[in-house]
Amino acid sequence: MGTTSDLSVEIASRHAVYMEGLKTGYVREFDKFLRVMQSDILEQIRRIDDPAKMSAKRLNGMLRAINETLKTGAANYEAVWRAQIAEVGEYAAEFEVRALGKVVKFDYALPTPAQISTAVYSSPLSATGVYEGALLEPFFKDVVGKTQKRVEGAIRLTSAQGGTTQDLVRKIRGTRAGKFTDGLMQLSRRDAEAIARTSLHHVANVSREAVWSANSDVIEQVEFLAVLDGRTSAICRSLSGERFDVGEGPVPPLHINCRSTRVAVFNDGLDFLDKAGSQFARGENGVSHVSPDLTYYGWLKTQSAKFQDSVIGPDRGALLRNGGITSERFAELQLNKNFQPITLDAMRKLEPIAFESAGI
């Protein structure tokens, strides 16, 4: 069966908070590059007297120049991004070895930096949507490439529609009335945040998986650990507490900006150094410490009906409260065999009596 140490859950829960702060710092790093790219692009655009009167030759020349600016900026950031990945990968692996050592005394094997790098770049993203199954490098290049397409499209459209240079500047930078959050470069900032948060979360989790694989003589399985608050996604809520063999099952990030993680399940019979522990939860009354054994829906059952409905909707909220089923069964009803959310109608076919009891 295997044992998930309470202390392991607490360490993972605390470390997840630290990792969110680390990701925020890395997001700011890209913003520096983005500001330079935006400044260079606007400087080139302001040289245009009248976009509507530009010849095709001059238009194409400007697009080439701007694309070169974006290409150079992206290449400069990519070097920083790769250094961040190497740093986070090695740190996550070393941290996991130290964390395991606090739970069970053992001579744990630490994967080499080369092994971690290979795992990180060869493991596909589990994130659902257009990036599902993507490798890390193509994910980065695709998201960065969106900025080039947006800027090029804005220039061509402004020129074709007879817009002014100032119109084009506003499209790129945004408007003062919108506090410059409504321009194309703001979309690039959001993409940059998706790159940083999602890719670095991928790196951290894959690196920890590499540690568990290298120590399979003491690590039997892994357990999915979701963040207990109102922002957790449907798929992460439903996988909370589920166990999988090492290297199998969905590995976070399961979507853009995912915060879930997995924790080691030790072989039975090991001598645990400390069984104490807790995990963080953010409910209607703020942050609290709760039992490390509590799954997402087990925790949600302790919250008010209003909070439950705000997270999962009134129908699912009523089913959780009044359907007469356990939180574990409720979690099972949320996903199909491919770990994709299912509809209420599909759930009703599986548990019609529960729906009757809940009056849905």
XYZ file of C-alpha atoms in Angstrom:
360
model
C 0.000 0.000 0.000
C 2.798 2.428 0.884
C 2.820 5.368 3.276
C 2.633 9.095 2.606
C 4.442 10.819 5.451
C 2.556 13.688 7.081
C 5.836 15.562 7.250
C 6.376 15.068 3.495
C 3.008 16.684 2.817
C 3.840 19.647 5.052
C 7.245 20.152 3.437
C 5.705 19.983 -0.049
C 2.909 22.351 0.969
C 5.347 24.918 2.363
C 7.703 24.560 -0.570
C 4.862 25.145 -3.055
C 4.343 28.598 -1.514
C 8.059 29.349 -1.897
C 8.013 28.191 -5.515
C 5.161 30.584 -6.363
C 7.300 33.455 -5.101
C 10.280 32.223 -7.090
C 8.195 32.081 -10.263
C 7.030 35.656 -9.690
C 10.657 36.779 -9.547
C 11.419 35.030 -12.822
C 8.372 36.654 -14.454
C 9.842 40.053 -13.582
C 13.070 39.048 -15.325
C 11.271 38.688 -18.649
C 9.505 42.021 -18.168
C 12.885 43.751 -18.392
C 13.444 42.289 -21.855
C 9.878 43.060 -22.902
C 10.229 46.720 -21.955
C 13.337 47.042 -24.108
C 11.619 45.331 -27.044
C 8.573 47.574 -26.697
C 10.734 50.712 -26.573
C 12.672 49.698 -29.701
C 9.474 48.820 -31.596
C 7.760 52.100 -30.711
C 10.850 54.050 -31.726
C 10.713 52.466 -35.187
C 6.955 53.015 -35.481
C 7.208 56.715 -34.570
C 9.425 57.245 -37.618
C 6.401 56.569 -39.829
C 4.758 59.769 -41.037
C 1.613 58.086 -42.322
C 1.139 54.286 -42.148
C -1.600 54.460 -44.810
C 0.837 55.921 -47.364
C 3.661 53.455 -46.837
C 4.728 51.582 -49.919
C 4.712 47.802 -49.819
C 8.494 47.857 -49.981
C 8.829 50.150 -46.976
C 6.151 48.245 -45.040
C 7.937 44.949 -45.551
C 11.255 46.547 -44.634
C 9.825 47.845 -41.382
C 8.308 44.468 -40.554
C 11.680 42.811 -41.100
C 13.360 45.336 -38.811
C 10.758 44.913 -36.080
C 10.860 41.125 -36.361
C 14.635 41.304 -35.963
C 14.148 43.378 -32.802
C 11.734 40.796 -31.419
C 13.965 37.916 -32.466
C 16.979 39.442 -30.726
C 15.010 40.200 -27.567
C 13.551 36.679 -27.464
C 16.984 35.128 -27.988
C 18.423 37.206 -25.140
C 15.608 36.124 -22.841
C 15.867 32.494 -23.940
C 19.428 32.397 -22.632
C 18.189 33.661 -19.255
C 15.231 31.256 -19.346
C 17.490 28.259 -19.979
C 19.741 29.314 -17.093
C 16.655 29.571 -14.867
C 15.568 26.071 -15.912
C 18.983 24.604 -15.085
C 19.018 26.398 -11.736
C 15.480 25.361 -10.758
C 15.991 21.780 -11.941
C 19.124 21.216 -9.879
C 17.688 23.053 -6.882
C 14.404 21.071 -6.957
C 16.257 17.748 -7.094
C 18.621 18.689 -4.274
C 15.742 20.017 -2.178
C 13.764 16.790 -2.654
C 16.710 14.677 -1.519
C 17.023 16.824 1.615
C 13.253 16.661 2.191
C 13.202 12.865 1.871
C 16.087 12.676 4.326
C 14.029 14.526 6.928
C 11.400 11.787 6.728
C 13.403 8.565 6.314
C 17.127 8.316 6.923
C 18.632 6.799 3.774
C 21.513 7.303 1.351
C 19.438 8.825 -1.460
C 20.744 8.938 -5.025
C 20.832 12.405 -6.614
C 20.461 12.533 -10.419
C 23.239 14.401 -12.216
C 22.565 17.831 -13.789
C 22.765 16.157 -17.219
C 20.151 13.570 -16.236
C 17.863 16.284 -14.883
C 18.268 18.376 -18.045
C 17.474 15.396 -20.258
C 14.351 14.599 -18.238
C 13.187 18.221 -18.245
C 13.512 18.776 -21.990
C 12.295 15.328 -23.061
C 9.235 15.087 -20.787
C 6.043 16.398 -22.449
C 3.855 18.924 -20.693
C 0.729 17.435 -19.131
C -1.059 20.799 -19.447
C -4.442 20.458 -21.141
C -5.359 22.545 -24.180
C -3.228 23.493 -27.176
C 0.027 22.775 -25.316
C -0.905 19.288 -24.141
C 1.991 16.944 -24.866
C 4.286 19.777 -26.009
C 7.969 19.650 -25.177
C 9.445 22.548 -23.246
C 11.478 24.157 -26.028
C 8.685 24.274 -28.666
C 6.328 25.561 -25.935
C 8.670 28.496 -25.302
C 9.182 29.329 -28.968
C 5.466 29.116 -29.793
C 4.400 31.448 -27.012
C 7.184 33.945 -27.810
C 6.278 33.812 -31.510
C 2.804 35.145 -30.759
C 4.244 38.599 -30.052
C 5.765 38.771 -33.518
C 2.486 37.786 -35.176
C 0.445 40.290 -33.146
C 2.736 43.230 -33.902
C 3.000 42.382 -37.585
C -0.775 42.014 -37.841
C -1.351 45.370 -36.119
C 1.007 47.185 -38.481
C -0.511 45.648 -41.612
C -4.084 46.296 -40.452
C -3.424 49.911 -39.427
C -1.782 50.572 -42.773
C -4.651 48.950 -44.710
C -7.357 50.798 -42.761
C -5.780 54.236 -43.072
C -4.841 54.552 -39.410
C -2.308 57.007 -38.019
C 1.050 56.453 -36.386
C -0.529 57.304 -33.036
C -3.235 54.689 -33.639
C -0.507 52.116 -34.093
C 1.360 53.251 -30.974
C -1.829 52.882 -28.920
C -2.410 49.376 -30.302
C 1.088 48.292 -29.338
C 1.521 50.111 -26.020
C -2.089 50.497 -24.898
C -3.975 53.612 -23.837
C -3.517 55.903 -20.883
C -7.219 55.474 -20.059
C -6.624 51.720 -19.862
C -3.472 52.274 -17.773
C -1.516 50.738 -20.663
C -2.930 47.294 -19.903
C -4.977 47.128 -23.126
C -2.135 46.994 -25.666
C -0.628 44.088 -27.566
C 2.492 44.071 -25.423
C 0.347 43.470 -22.347
C -0.808 40.243 -23.989
C 2.853 39.355 -24.380
C 3.386 39.995 -20.684
C 0.630 37.515 -19.906
C 2.208 35.011 -22.269
C 5.555 35.575 -20.565
C 3.983 34.842 -17.207
C 2.496 31.645 -18.620
C 5.936 30.650 -19.915
C 7.698 31.329 -16.626
C 5.144 29.866 -14.249
C 4.208 26.821 -16.309
C 7.656 25.852 -17.570
C 9.370 26.321 -14.218
C 6.632 24.334 -12.480
C 7.199 21.600 -15.069
C 10.939 21.695 -14.381
C 10.526 21.464 -10.605
C 8.116 18.526 -10.771
C 10.030 16.577 -13.425
C 13.235 17.024 -11.390
C 11.547 15.628 -8.282
C 10.197 12.715 -10.348
C 13.786 12.005 -11.428
C 14.805 11.776 -7.766
C 11.983 9.349 -6.994
C 12.867 7.194 -10.007
C 16.486 7.052 -8.850
C 15.342 5.896 -5.394
C 12.642 3.386 -6.316
C 13.918 0.995 -3.654
C 12.322 3.222 -0.986
C 9.792 5.280 -3.001
C 6.846 3.059 -3.927
C 4.409 5.543 -5.503
C 3.533 9.228 -5.628
C 0.435 11.034 -4.349
C -1.205 14.022 -6.042
C -1.298 17.124 -3.830
C -3.628 19.980 -4.804
C -3.636 23.472 -3.304
C -6.612 23.841 -0.959
C -8.218 27.138 -1.937
C -10.948 28.543 -4.170
C -8.720 28.942 -7.248
C -7.818 25.280 -7.727
C -8.892 23.856 -11.092
C -11.487 21.115 -11.536
C -8.928 18.540 -12.672
C -6.565 19.240 -9.752
C -9.430 19.192 -7.239
C -10.515 15.777 -8.468
C -7.019 14.253 -8.472
C -6.288 15.362 -4.901
C -5.087 12.340 -2.907
C -4.852 10.001 -5.926
C -1.815 7.717 -6.082
C 0.205 6.625 -9.105
C 3.340 4.607 -9.776
C 6.469 6.726 -10.150
C 6.692 8.019 -13.719
C 3.003 7.369 -14.392
C -0.201 9.377 -14.121
C -0.639 13.116 -14.698
C 2.388 15.175 -13.643
C 1.777 18.879 -12.870
C 1.452 21.371 -14.437
C -1.898 20.078 -15.708
C -2.850 23.482 -17.127
C -1.350 26.945 -17.574
C -0.409 28.432 -14.173
C -1.039 25.116 -12.373
C 0.109 25.041 -8.717
C -0.403 21.353 -7.848
C 2.421 18.964 -7.075
C 3.056 15.309 -6.187
C 4.597 13.862 -3.035
C 6.514 10.620 -2.425
C 4.800 7.504 -1.059
C 7.335 5.408 0.884
C 7.503 1.642 1.016
C 5.788 0.174 4.080
C 7.961 -0.825 7.008
C 10.417 2.086 6.847
C 11.449 3.890 10.019
C 9.959 7.386 9.827
C 11.866 10.076 11.710
C 8.773 12.233 12.325
C 5.129 11.650 11.429
C 3.908 15.148 12.386
C 2.767 17.492 9.653
C 0.017 19.619 8.149
C -0.866 21.392 4.912
C -2.070 24.880 4.100
C -5.650 25.731 3.140
C -7.158 29.086 2.176
C -10.895 29.071 2.826
C -13.516 31.688 3.601
C -11.869 32.475 6.944
C -8.353 32.887 5.587
C -5.284 30.639 5.724
C -5.268 27.699 8.120
C -3.340 24.488 8.796
C -5.297 21.299 8.151
C -4.612 17.569 8.309
C -2.136 16.318 5.698
C -4.544 13.448 4.968
C -7.329 15.797 3.884
C -8.116 15.726 0.144
C -9.473 18.723 -1.732
C -13.147 17.720 -1.626
C -12.788 16.477 1.952
C -11.602 19.990 2.834
C -14.272 21.666 0.693
C -16.963 19.815 2.654
C -15.847 21.730 5.757
C -16.545 25.087 4.079
C -19.865 26.946 3.884
C -22.431 26.261 1.156
C -21.763 29.730 -0.276
C -18.037 29.049 -0.595
C -18.634 25.580 -2.051
C -21.007 26.966 -4.676
C -18.550 29.727 -5.595
C -15.879 27.099 -6.296
C -17.765 24.240 -8.004
C -21.157 25.752 -8.843
C -24.533 25.370 -7.107
C -25.469 21.983 -8.602
C -22.187 20.291 -7.747
C -22.246 22.083 -4.399
C -25.669 20.631 -3.602
C -24.485 17.171 -4.679
C -21.433 17.409 -2.418
C -23.543 18.508 0.565
C -26.714 16.506 0.144
C -26.021 13.663 -2.280
C -25.104 11.171 0.447
C -21.795 10.256 -1.198
C -18.281 10.476 0.200
C -15.830 13.165 -0.872
C -13.733 10.391 -2.470
C -16.670 9.226 -4.610
C -17.494 12.828 -5.474
C -13.934 13.281 -6.738
C -14.209 10.122 -8.840
C -17.327 11.503 -10.527
C -15.558 14.630 -11.755
C -13.183 13.054 -14.303
C -13.301 10.404 -17.003
C -10.634 7.750 -17.531
C -8.521 10.270 -19.452
C -8.588 12.689 -16.493
C -10.878 15.117 -18.312
C -13.819 16.840 -16.541
C -17.241 15.328 -17.274
C -20.650 16.985 -17.440
C -23.392 16.910 -14.828
C -25.504 14.758 -17.157
C -22.732 12.172 -17.353
C -22.381 12.259 -13.563
C -26.140 11.778 -13.171
C -25.987 8.515 -15.140
C -23.330 7.214 -12.748
C -25.060 8.269 -9.510
C -28.783 8.909 -10.162
C -29.800 8.318 -6.533
C -27.306 10.903 -5.295
C -28.809 13.479 -7.669
C -32.309 12.634 -6.406
C -31.172 13.001 -2.793
C -29.639 16.388 -3.599
C -32.799 17.517 -5.400
C -30.961 18.266 -8.629
